[in-house]
Coordinates of C-alpha atoms in Angstrom, one line a residue:
M1 CA 1.0 3.8 -40.1
A2 CA 0.2 2.9 -36.4
T3 CA 0.2 5.7 -34.1
P4 CA 2.0 5.5 -30.7
V5 CA -1.4 4.8 -28.8
D6 CA -2.1 2.2 -31.1
K7 CA 1.3 0.8 -30.3
A8 CA 1.0 1.7 -26.4
A9 CA -2.2 -0.2 -26.7
S10 CA -0.6 -3.3 -28.5
V11 CA 1.4 -3.9 -25.4
F12 CA -1.1 -4.3 -23.1
Q13 CA -3.0 -6.7 -25.5
L14 CA 0.1 -8.6 -25.0
L15 CA -0.3 -8.7 -21.6
E16 CA -3.6 -9.5 -21.5
A17 CA -2.6 -12.5 -24.0
G18 CA -0.8 -13.7 -21.2
S19 CA -3.7 -14.6 -19.0
K20 CA -4.1 -17.7 -21.5
Q21 CA -0.1 -18.7 -20.9
G22 CA 1.3 -20.3 -18.4
Y23 CA 4.3 -19.1 -16.6
I24 CA 7.1 -21.2 -17.1
G25 CA 7.7 -24.2 -14.3
E26 CA 5.0 -22.5 -12.1
N27 CA 1.1 -23.0 -11.3
I28 CA 0.5 -19.5 -12.2
S29 CA 0.0 -17.5 -15.9
Q30 CA 2.2 -15.0 -17.1
L31 CA 0.0 -12.1 -16.4
E32 CA -0.3 -13.2 -12.8
H33 CA 3.4 -13.4 -12.8
A34 CA 3.6 -9.8 -14.4
L35 CA 0.9 -8.4 -11.8
Q36 CA 2.5 -10.0 -9.0
A37 CA 6.1 -8.3 -10.2
A38 CA 4.1 -5.0 -10.6
Q39 CA 2.8 -5.2 -7.2
L40 CA 5.8 -5.9 -5.2
A41 CA 7.6 -3.0 -6.7
T42 CA 4.5 -0.9 -5.8
Q43 CA 4.1 -1.9 -2.6
E44 CA 8.1 -1.2 -1.6
G45 CA 7.7 2.4 -3.3
A46 CA 9.4 1.8 -6.5
D47 CA 9.0 5.0 -8.8
N48 CA 6.7 4.6 -12.1
E49 CA 9.2 3.7 -14.3
T50 CA 10.5 0.9 -12.0
V51 CA 7.0 -0.2 -11.5
L52 CA 6.4 -0.2 -15.4
A53 CA 9.3 -2.6 -16.0
A54 CA 8.5 -4.8 -13.5
L55 CA 4.9 -5.3 -15.1
L56 CA 6.6 -5.8 -18.4
H57 CA 9.6 -7.5 -17.7
D58 CA 8.8 -10.4 -19.4
I59 CA 6.9 -8.6 -22.7
G60 CA 9.2 -10.8 -24.8
Q61 CA 7.4 -14.1 -23.7
F62 CA 3.8 -12.8 -24.4
C63 CA 3.7 -13.8 -28.0
S64 CA 5.4 -15.9 -30.3
A65 CA 8.9 -15.4 -32.2
K66 CA 7.0 -14.8 -35.2
E67 CA 4.7 -12.0 -34.0
L68 CA 7.4 -10.3 -32.5
R69 CA 9.5 -10.3 -35.5
R70 CA 6.5 -9.0 -37.6
M71 CA 5.9 -6.0 -35.0
L72 CA 9.7 -5.2 -34.8
V73 CA 10.1 -5.5 -38.6
E74 CA 7.1 -2.8 -38.9
D75 CA 8.8 -0.5 -36.5
I76 CA 12.4 -0.5 -37.8
G77 CA 11.5 -1.4 -41.3
S78 CA 14.2 -4.3 -41.8
D79 CA 14.5 -7.8 -40.8
D80 CA 17.7 -7.3 -38.6
I81 CA 16.7 -8.7 -35.4
D82 CA 17.3 -12.6 -35.2
V83 CA 14.5 -13.5 -33.0
G84 CA 15.8 -16.6 -31.4
A85 CA 19.6 -15.8 -31.3
V86 CA 18.9 -13.2 -28.3
G87 CA 16.9 -14.1 -25.3
H88 CA 13.3 -12.7 -24.5
E89 CA 14.5 -9.9 -22.5
K90 CA 16.2 -8.3 -25.1
L91 CA 13.5 -8.6 -27.5
G92 CA 11.0 -7.1 -25.0
A93 CA 13.2 -3.9 -24.5
E94 CA 13.5 -3.6 -28.2
Y95 CA 10.0 -3.8 -28.8
L96 CA 9.1 -1.3 -25.8
R97 CA 11.8 1.0 -27.3
K98 CA 10.3 0.9 -30.6
V99 CA 6.7 1.7 -28.9
G100 CA 8.1 4.9 -27.1
F101 CA 8.8 3.5 -23.6
S102 CA 11.6 5.6 -21.5
E103 CA 14.7 4.2 -21.8
K104 CA 15.2 3.4 -17.8
V105 CA 12.2 0.9 -18.5
C106 CA 13.7 -0.6 -21.5
E107 CA 17.1 -0.9 -19.7
L108 CA 15.3 -2.4 -16.6
V109 CA 13.9 -4.9 -18.7
E110 CA 16.4 -5.7 -20.4
S111 CA 19.0 -6.4 -17.7
H112 CA 16.7 -8.7 -15.6
V113 CA 18.4 -11.9 -16.8
V114 CA 21.8 -10.5 -16.3
A115 CA 20.9 -9.6 -12.4
K116 CA 20.0 -13.0 -12.2
R117 CA 23.5 -14.3 -13.6
Y118 CA 24.9 -11.5 -11.0
L119 CA 22.9 -12.9 -7.8
T120 CA 23.8 -16.4 -8.6
A121 CA 27.7 -15.5 -8.7
T122 CA 27.6 -13.3 -5.7
E123 CA 24.9 -14.4 -3.1
P124 CA 25.3 -18.5 -3.1
Q125 CA 21.9 -18.8 -1.3
Y126 CA 20.3 -17.3 -3.9
Y127 CA 21.0 -20.1 -6.6
E128 CA 19.8 -22.7 -4.2
A129 CA 16.3 -20.8 -3.6
L130 CA 15.8 -20.8 -7.3
S131 CA 13.4 -23.3 -9.0
K132 CA 14.1 -26.0 -11.2
A133 CA 12.9 -24.3 -14.5
S134 CA 14.8 -21.3 -13.4
K135 CA 18.2 -23.1 -12.5
L136 CA 17.5 -25.0 -16.0
S137 CA 17.2 -21.6 -18.1
L138 CA 20.4 -20.5 -16.3
K139 CA 22.5 -22.6 -18.3
F140 CA 21.0 -21.2 -21.8
Q141 CA 21.4 -17.6 -20.3
G142 CA 25.3 -17.7 -19.7
G143 CA 25.8 -19.2 -16.3
P144 CA 26.6 -17.3 -13.2
F145 CA 29.1 -14.2 -13.9
T146 CA 32.6 -14.4 -13.4
P147 CA 34.4 -11.9 -10.6
D148 CA 35.3 -9.2 -13.1
E149 CA 31.5 -9.7 -14.6
A150 CA 30.0 -9.1 -11.1
L151 CA 32.5 -5.7 -10.7
A152 CA 31.4 -4.3 -13.7
F153 CA 27.7 -4.4 -13.2
E154 CA 28.2 -3.5 -9.6
H155 CA 29.3 0.2 -11.4
D156 CA 26.1 0.4 -13.5
V157 CA 23.9 3.7 -12.5
L158 CA 20.9 1.1 -12.4
F159 CA 22.2 -1.7 -10.5
K160 CA 20.3 -1.3 -7.4
Q161 CA 17.3 -1.1 -9.4
K162 CA 18.1 -3.9 -12.0
V163 CA 18.8 -6.5 -8.6
Q164 CA 16.0 -5.8 -7.1
L165 CA 13.4 -6.2 -10.1
R166 CA 15.1 -9.7 -10.2
K167 CA 14.4 -10.4 -6.7
W168 CA 10.7 -9.2 -7.3
D169 CA 10.8 -11.4 -10.7
D170 CA 11.7 -14.5 -8.4
A171 CA 9.0 -13.7 -5.6
A172 CA 6.2 -13.4 -8.3
K173 CA 5.4 -16.6 -8.6
I174 CA 2.3 -17.0 -6.0
V175 CA -0.6 -19.1 -6.6
D176 CA -4.0 -17.4 -5.4
L177 CA -2.4 -14.2 -4.8
V178 CA -4.6 -11.5 -5.3
T179 CA -3.9 -8.7 -7.0
P180 CA -5.4 -5.6 -8.3
G181 CA -6.1 -5.7 -12.4
L182 CA -4.5 -3.9 -15.0
D183 CA -7.4 -1.1 -15.2
A184 CA -8.3 -0.7 -11.3
S185 CA -6.0 1.6 -10.2
T186 CA -4.9 3.2 -13.5
E187 CA -8.8 4.0 -14.0
S188 CA -8.6 5.5 -10.5
E189 CA -5.8 7.6 -11.0
K190 CA -6.9 9.0 -14.4
R191 CA -10.6 9.8 -12.6
Q192 CA -8.6 11.7 -9.8
Q193 CA -6.3 14.0 -12.2
N194 CA -9.4 16.7 -11.8
N195 CA -9.5 16.3 -7.9
L196 CA -7.9 19.1 -6.3
F197 CA -8.0 17.3 -3.3
G198 CA -4.8 15.4 -2.9
K199 CA -2.4 17.4 -4.6
S200 CA 0.4 18.3 -2.7
Y201 CA 1.6 22.2 -2.4
K202 CA 4.2 21.7 -5.1
D203 CA 1.3 20.2 -7.4
I204 CA -0.8 23.1 -6.4
V205 CA 1.7 25.7 -7.5
Q206 CA 2.6 24.0 -10.6
I207 CA -0.9 24.0 -11.5
I208 CA -1.4 27.6 -10.6
D209 CA 1.7 28.6 -12.7
S210 CA 0.0 26.9 -15.7
M211 CA -2.8 29.0 -15.5
G212 CA -0.7 32.2 -15.6
V213 CA -1.9 33.2 -12.4
S214 CA 0.5 34.9 -9.9
S215 CA 2.0 32.1 -7.7
F216 CA 0.8 33.9 -4.2
R217 CA -2.7 32.2 -5.3
S218 CA -1.0 28.7 -4.8
K219 CA -1.0 29.4 -1.1
Q220 CA -4.2 30.6 -0.8
L221 CA -5.7 27.8 -2.5
Y222 CA -3.7 25.5 -0.7
E223 CA -5.2 27.2 2.7
W224 CA -8.7 27.4 1.8
M225 CA -8.8 23.5 1.0
Y226 CA -6.4 21.9 3.8
T227 CA -6.6 24.5 6.8
K228 CA -10.2 25.8 6.2
G229 CA -11.7 22.7 4.7
T230 CA -13.5 24.8 2.1
T231 CA -14.7 22.1 -1.1
M232 CA -16.7 25.0 -3.1
F233 CA -14.5 27.3 -4.9
Q234 CA -16.9 30.2 -4.7
D235 CA -16.4 30.3 -1.1
M236 CA -12.6 31.0 -1.3
G237 CA -13.3 34.8 -0.2
N238 CA -9.8 36.0 -1.6
I239 CA -9.6 34.3 -4.8
P240 CA -10.4 36.2 -7.8
K241 CA -13.9 35.5 -9.5
D242 CA -12.3 34.5 -12.7
L243 CA -10.0 31.9 -11.3
K244 CA -12.5 30.5 -9.1
Q245 CA -14.4 30.0 -12.8
R246 CA -11.9 29.0 -14.3
L247 CA -10.9 26.3 -11.3
E248 CA -14.5 24.8 -11.3
E249 CA -14.6 24.7 -14.9
K250 CA -11.8 22.0 -14.7
Y251 CA -11.5 20.6 -11.2
V252 CA -13.3 19.5 -8.1
I253 CA -12.3 19.2 -4.5
D254 CA -13.8 15.8 -3.7
Y255 CA -13.3 13.9 -0.5
G256 CA -15.5 10.5 -1.4
R257 CA -19.3 9.8 -0.3
V258 CA -20.5 9.0 2.7
L259 CA -23.1 6.4 2.0
D260 CA -23.5 5.0 5.6
N261 CA -22.8 6.7 8.8
Q262 CA -23.5 4.8 11.9
L263 CA -23.1 5.7 15.6
S264 CA -22.3 3.0 18.4
E265 CA -23.9 2.7 22.1
D266 CA -20.5 4.0 22.9
E267 CA -20.3 7.0 20.6
T268 CA -18.1 5.3 18.0
R269 CA -18.7 6.2 14.6
K270 CA -18.7 4.0 11.4
M271 CA -18.7 5.6 8.1
L272 CA -19.0 3.9 4.9
I273 CA -17.3 6.2 2.0
Q274 CA -17.4 5.4 -1.4
F275 CA -15.2 7.2 -4.0
D276 CA -15.2 7.8 -8.4
N277 CA -19.2 7.0 -7.7
D278 CA -17.6 3.3 -8.1
P279 CA -19.7 1.0 -5.9
R280 CA -16.8 -1.5 -5.3
A281 CA -14.2 1.3 -4.4
S282 CA -15.9 1.8 -1.0
V283 CA -14.3 1.6 2.1
E284 CA -15.0 1.5 6.3
T285 CA -13.6 4.5 8.4
V286 CA -14.2 4.5 12.1
F287 CA -13.8 7.5 14.7
I288 CA -13.3 6.3 18.5
P289 CA -13.7 9.3 20.7
T290 CA -12.2 9.2 24.3
T291 CA -11.9 11.7 26.9
Y292 CA -8.3 12.8 26.1
R293 CA -8.1 11.9 22.5
G294 CA -10.1 11.2 19.0
T295 CA -8.6 8.6 17.1
L296 CA -9.6 7.8 13.3
C297 CA -9.1 4.4 12.3
V298 CA -8.7 4.9 8.3
S299 CA -8.0 2.3 5.7
S300 CA -5.5 2.4 2.6
Q301 CA -6.7 -0.4 0.7
V302 CA -10.5 -1.5 -1.2
G303 CA -10.4 -5.0 0.3
C304 CA -7.0 -7.2 1.5
S305 CA -4.7 -9.7 0.0
L306 CA -3.5 -11.0 3.1
S307 CA -6.0 -13.5 4.5
C308 CA -5.6 -13.5 7.9
T309 CA -8.0 -16.1 9.1
F310 CA -9.3 -14.0 11.9
C311 CA -9.9 -10.7 10.0
H312 CA -13.3 -10.0 8.3
T313 CA -11.7 -8.0 6.0
G314 CA -9.3 -10.7 5.0
T315 CA -12.7 -12.2 3.3
Q316 CA -13.2 -9.3 0.8
K317 CA -10.4 -9.6 -2.2
L318 CA -8.2 -6.8 -2.9
Y319 CA -9.9 -4.7 -5.2
R320 CA -7.4 -1.5 -5.2
N321 CA -5.1 0.5 -3.6
L322 CA -6.4 3.9 -2.4
T323 CA -5.2 7.0 -3.7
P324 CA -3.6 9.9 -1.4
A325 CA -6.6 11.9 -1.8
E326 CA -9.0 8.9 -0.9
I327 CA -6.7 8.4 2.6
A328 CA -6.8 12.0 3.5
G329 CA -10.3 12.4 2.3
Q330 CA -11.2 9.6 5.2
Y331 CA -9.8 12.0 7.9
M332 CA -11.5 15.2 6.2
V333 CA -15.0 13.4 6.4
A334 CA -14.7 12.3 9.8
A335 CA -13.0 16.1 10.9
W336 CA -16.4 17.6 9.4
I337 CA -18.8 15.4 11.2
A338 CA -16.9 15.7 14.6
G339 CA -17.2 19.5 14.3
D340 CA -13.3 20.4 13.5
Y341 CA -14.4 21.9 10.6
P342 CA -14.6 24.9 10.2
Q343 CA -11.9 26.0 12.2
K344 CA -12.4 27.9 15.0
E345 CA -9.8 30.3 16.4
N346 CA -7.9 28.2 19.4
Q347 CA -9.8 25.3 18.7
V348 CA -8.6 21.5 20.1
R349 CA -9.2 18.7 17.6
K350 CA -11.8 16.5 18.2
V351 CA -10.0 13.8 15.7
S352 CA -6.6 14.3 17.0
N353 CA -5.0 11.0 16.1
I354 CA -4.9 8.6 13.1
V355 CA -3.9 4.8 13.2
F356 CA -3.7 2.7 9.8
M357 CA -5.9 -0.2 11.0
G358 CA -8.4 -0.2 8.7
Q359 CA -9.3 -2.0 5.4
G360 CA -5.8 -3.2 3.7
E361 CA -2.0 -3.5 4.4
P362 CA -1.0 0.1 4.2
L363 CA 2.8 -1.0 3.6
Y364 CA 1.8 -2.7 0.5
N365 CA 0.7 0.9 -0.7
F366 CA 3.5 2.5 0.3
R367 CA 3.7 5.4 -2.1
N368 CA -0.1 6.5 -1.5
V369 CA 0.5 6.4 2.1
S370 CA 3.4 8.1 2.2
A371 CA 1.9 11.0 0.0
A372 CA -1.5 10.9 2.3
I373 CA 0.8 11.5 5.4
E374 CA 2.8 14.4 3.9
L375 CA -0.4 15.9 3.5
L376 CA -1.8 15.2 7.1
T377 CA 1.3 16.1 8.8
D378 CA 2.1 19.8 6.3
P379 CA 2.1 22.7 8.6
K380 CA 0.8 24.6 5.7
G381 CA -2.0 22.3 5.5
I382 CA -3.9 20.0 7.7
G383 CA -0.8 20.1 9.9
L384 CA -1.5 17.1 12.4
A385 CA 1.9 15.9 14.3
P386 CA 3.9 12.9 13.1
W387 CA 3.4 11.7 16.2
R388 CA -0.2 11.6 16.4
I389 CA 0.0 8.8 13.5
T390 CA 0.7 5.7 13.3
I391 CA 1.1 2.6 11.0
S392 CA -0.2 -0.9 11.9
T393 CA 1.5 -3.6 9.7
S394 CA 1.1 -7.1 9.3
G395 CA 4.6 -7.7 9.0
V396 CA 6.0 -6.1 5.7
A397 CA 9.2 -6.3 7.0
P398 CA 11.7 -4.8 4.5
L399 CA 9.4 -1.5 4.6
I400 CA 9.2 -0.8 8.5
P401 CA 12.5 1.0 9.1
R402 CA 11.4 3.6 6.5
I403 CA 8.4 4.0 8.4
A404 CA 10.8 5.8 10.8
S405 CA 13.4 7.2 8.5
E406 CA 11.1 8.6 5.8
L407 CA 7.5 8.7 7.2
R408 CA 8.7 9.8 10.5
V409 CA 5.3 8.2 12.1
G410 CA 4.7 5.8 14.9
L411 CA 4.7 1.7 14.6
A412 CA 2.1 -1.1 15.5
V413 CA 2.9 -4.8 14.4
S414 CA -0.2 -7.2 14.0
L415 CA 1.7 -9.9 15.4
H416 CA -0.8 -12.4 17.2
S417 CA 1.5 -15.2 17.6
A418 CA 5.2 -15.3 18.9
D419 CA 5.0 -19.0 17.4
N420 CA 6.6 -18.9 14.0
D421 CA 4.8 -22.0 12.5
L422 CA 1.4 -21.0 14.0
R423 CA 1.5 -17.4 12.7
S424 CA 2.3 -18.9 9.5
E425 CA -1.1 -20.7 9.7
I426 CA -3.3 -17.5 10.7
M427 CA -1.3 -15.2 8.9
P428 CA 0.1 -16.2 5.5
I429 CA 2.3 -13.3 5.4
N430 CA 4.7 -14.7 7.8
K431 CA 5.6 -17.6 5.4
T432 CA 7.3 -14.6 3.1
Y433 CA 8.5 -12.6 6.1
P434 CA 9.0 -14.6 9.5
L435 CA 9.6 -13.6 12.6
P436 CA 13.2 -13.5 12.7
M437 CA 13.0 -11.1 9.8
L438 CA 10.4 -9.0 11.3
M439 CA 11.8 -8.5 14.7
Q440 CA 15.0 -7.6 12.8
S441 CA 13.4 -4.9 11.4
C442 CA 11.7 -3.9 14.3
A443 CA 15.1 -3.4 16.2
E444 CA 16.2 -1.2 12.8
F445 CA 12.8 0.7 13.3
V446 CA 13.8 1.7 16.7
K447 CA 17.2 2.8 16.0
L448 CA 16.1 5.6 13.2
A449 CA 12.9 6.2 15.1
S450 CA 12.5 9.8 17.0
P451 CA 12.2 9.8 20.9
K452 CA 8.8 10.2 20.6
N453 CA 7.8 7.4 18.3
R454 CA 10.4 4.6 19.5
R455 CA 7.7 2.5 21.4
I456 CA 6.4 0.1 19.0
T457 CA 2.7 -1.3 19.6
F458 CA 2.7 -5.3 19.2
E459 CA -1.2 -6.1 18.7
Y460 CA -2.3 -9.6 19.8
V461 CA -5.9 -11.0 19.2
M462 CA -6.9 -13.4 21.8
L463 CA -8.4 -16.4 20.4
D464 CA -9.3 -19.3 22.3
G465 CA -7.6 -22.2 22.5
V466 CA -5.0 -20.9 19.8
N467 CA -2.8 -18.7 21.0
D468 CA -3.7 -17.7 24.5
S469 CA -2.2 -20.5 27.0
D470 CA 0.7 -19.3 29.2
L471 CA 3.4 -20.7 26.8
D472 CA 2.6 -18.4 24.3
A473 CA 2.6 -15.7 26.9
K474 CA 6.2 -16.8 27.7
R475 CA 7.1 -16.6 23.8
L476 CA 5.9 -13.5 23.0
A477 CA 7.7 -11.9 26.2
R478 CA 11.0 -13.6 25.1
L479 CA 10.4 -12.2 21.3
I480 CA 9.8 -8.8 22.0
K481 CA 12.2 -8.6 25.0
G482 CA 14.8 -5.9 24.4
L483 CA 12.6 -3.7 22.1
P484 CA 10.7 -0.3 23.6
A485 CA 7.3 -2.3 23.6
H486 CA 3.9 -2.0 24.5
V487 CA 1.4 -5.2 23.9
N488 CA -2.1 -4.6 23.0
L489 CA -4.2 -7.6 24.1
I490 CA -7.6 -7.6 21.8
P491 CA -10.4 -10.2 22.5
F492 CA -11.6 -11.8 19.2
N493 CA -14.6 -9.8 18.0
P494 CA -16.5 -12.2 16.3
W495 CA -18.1 -11.5 12.5
P496 CA -20.4 -13.5 10.4
G497 CA -18.6 -16.8 9.3
S498 CA -16.0 -16.3 11.6
A499 CA -14.2 -19.6 12.6
Y500 CA -12.7 -18.2 16.2
K501 CA -13.9 -17.6 19.9
S502 CA -12.5 -15.0 21.9
S503 CA -10.6 -16.1 24.8
S504 CA -12.3 -15.7 28.3
P505 CA -11.8 -12.2 30.0
E506 CA -10.1 -14.3 32.9
R507 CA -8.0 -16.0 30.3
V508 CA -6.8 -12.6 28.5
E509 CA -6.0 -10.9 32.2
E510 CA -4.0 -14.0 33.4
F511 CA -2.3 -13.6 29.7
C512 CA -1.7 -10.1 30.2
R513 CA -0.5 -11.0 34.0
T514 CA 2.0 -13.1 32.7
V515 CA 3.6 -11.0 30.0
E516 CA 3.8 -7.9 32.3
S517 CA 5.3 -10.3 35.1
L518 CA 8.3 -11.0 32.2
G519 CA 8.9 -7.1 32.2
I520 CA 7.0 -6.3 29.2
Y521 CA 4.1 -3.5 29.4
A522 CA 0.8 -5.0 28.6
S523 CA -2.8 -3.8 28.2
V524 CA -6.5 -5.2 27.0
R525 CA -8.2 -3.1 24.7
Q526 CA -11.7 -2.8 25.3
P527 CA -13.9 -3.2 22.3
R528 CA -15.3 -0.2 20.9
G529 CA -18.5 -0.3 18.4
D530 CA -18.8 -3.8 18.2
D531 CA -22.5 -3.4 18.4
I532 CA -22.6 -1.8 14.6
L533 CA -19.1 -4.2 13.4
A534 CA -17.0 -1.3 14.1
A535 CA -14.4 -3.0 16.2
C536 CA -11.0 -4.4 15.2
G537 CA -11.2 -6.9 12.6
Q538 CA -14.6 -6.5 12.0
L539 CA -14.6 -3.9 8.8
K540 CA -15.5 -4.8 5.5
S541 CA -17.2 -2.8 3.0
D542 CA -18.5 -5.0 0.5
Y543 CA -21.3 -2.8 -1.1
D544 CA -24.4 -3.6 -3.1
N545 CA -26.0 -0.6 -4.6
N546 CA -29.3 -1.1 -4.2
S547 CA -29.0 -2.4 -0.2
V548 CA -27.5 1.3 1.2
E549 CA -29.0 4.3 0.6
P550 CA -26.6 7.6 1.7
H551 CA -27.8 8.5 4.9
A552 CA -26.4 10.1 8.3
T553 CA -27.3 8.5 12.0
A554 CA -26.5 11.2 14.7

């Protein structure tokens, strides 16, 4: 008889088989469709069960009716399911139940077609946006709900998740969209289980309780890791020797491995940090010291899926999301190098501010970025003020208000054009979240943000002959007028193979004056670290195990 492990493995074998099957009516495979749906769920901060349901929602499509009948019959012991009389969502949900997935996962999978019937009945524009194949299949799925059916569905406990899953299903049809593989993030999370760094205070309490140790040891351990920056259990003076040994046997405290550490002529420092001893899992982090603050530019993903045409990171395919430990670990590495650790009494932080402007789109890794920010701002630990942290997004509109309401940090928007067509050309994400939707989300952010975080920084790279005309400046001022805003003009920083040139200094200054004359505060960002490819838009972490040896440059 098959074990639960065997059964779970069979699910992922079906997913792998989906790479060979086309998704009906679209130019992507079933596997690509499943991975895209799961990525959308992850990006919007869905819980693990909902992400699983997004990944597995079409599991009933991944094998033939004959194979499904065989598997189901083996599980329930009789041939009482008429494959073909019910839809793939019912078969898929039943199969997942027999394998042992939670009822929430199964119910979400079972209802994603029902949600389609609801949306076609309640949102006229929804039906018009469906593909031809989806419109055709609707006829065989029962058609739009009646008013009574729609009302009944709205009282479902999982109503919101079911509708959202359907919308992710509809959106997951993008040709050539890069998504992490099935194993990339999963394997990383498994390896991170024995890393205490990245665990929240609540996690540490649970770990200490499970070891049968007095709960006050949780606070001591947490302070050693996050307040004092200790990575060796043997250095934790007030932790009993036997507990140190037990912790050492099972856990590590790991920020990541510094492979390269370069210092620019202007004191900007770029670090290449590798995680999990995986040559592909490396990111670049940049520390920019000034007279009044020290700003750390951190990465949130290995690579990027957005393919903005002017950005070097966009040429590096997305490998995987970074975990909370890997995001916060970049801060700890920089803080140690800068001299913030070990902490001294009345010490002023040299790494005082953090901006999520490194590799990746932070809002496409919302859950892990959220958890990392919670670690960075926890008064019991690292204790950075939320207003000292800024998230920069390319425009993932639905999640922008949550930066204010949940994360309580600042917002920067990589705008780069106030013309919708041009922005779609240089930033493909604009096709998904066009400027009107983006600006509506920015207005919502302002309503929800605290007074210290209300002002939005709009980043605008200056590309010669592309987006730097007087008309472009006037469009920009009109677009953001009425918002508490600051425009940060960024002369384009060239990188190997780039197709653009920077606007001339004179053109940048004239553009800045035009924007300011229309009532918008604007400034020009001075390039920092461009001699070591550490300036804005230049980061990329392709790593060849034979080409870089770990070292430090003082």
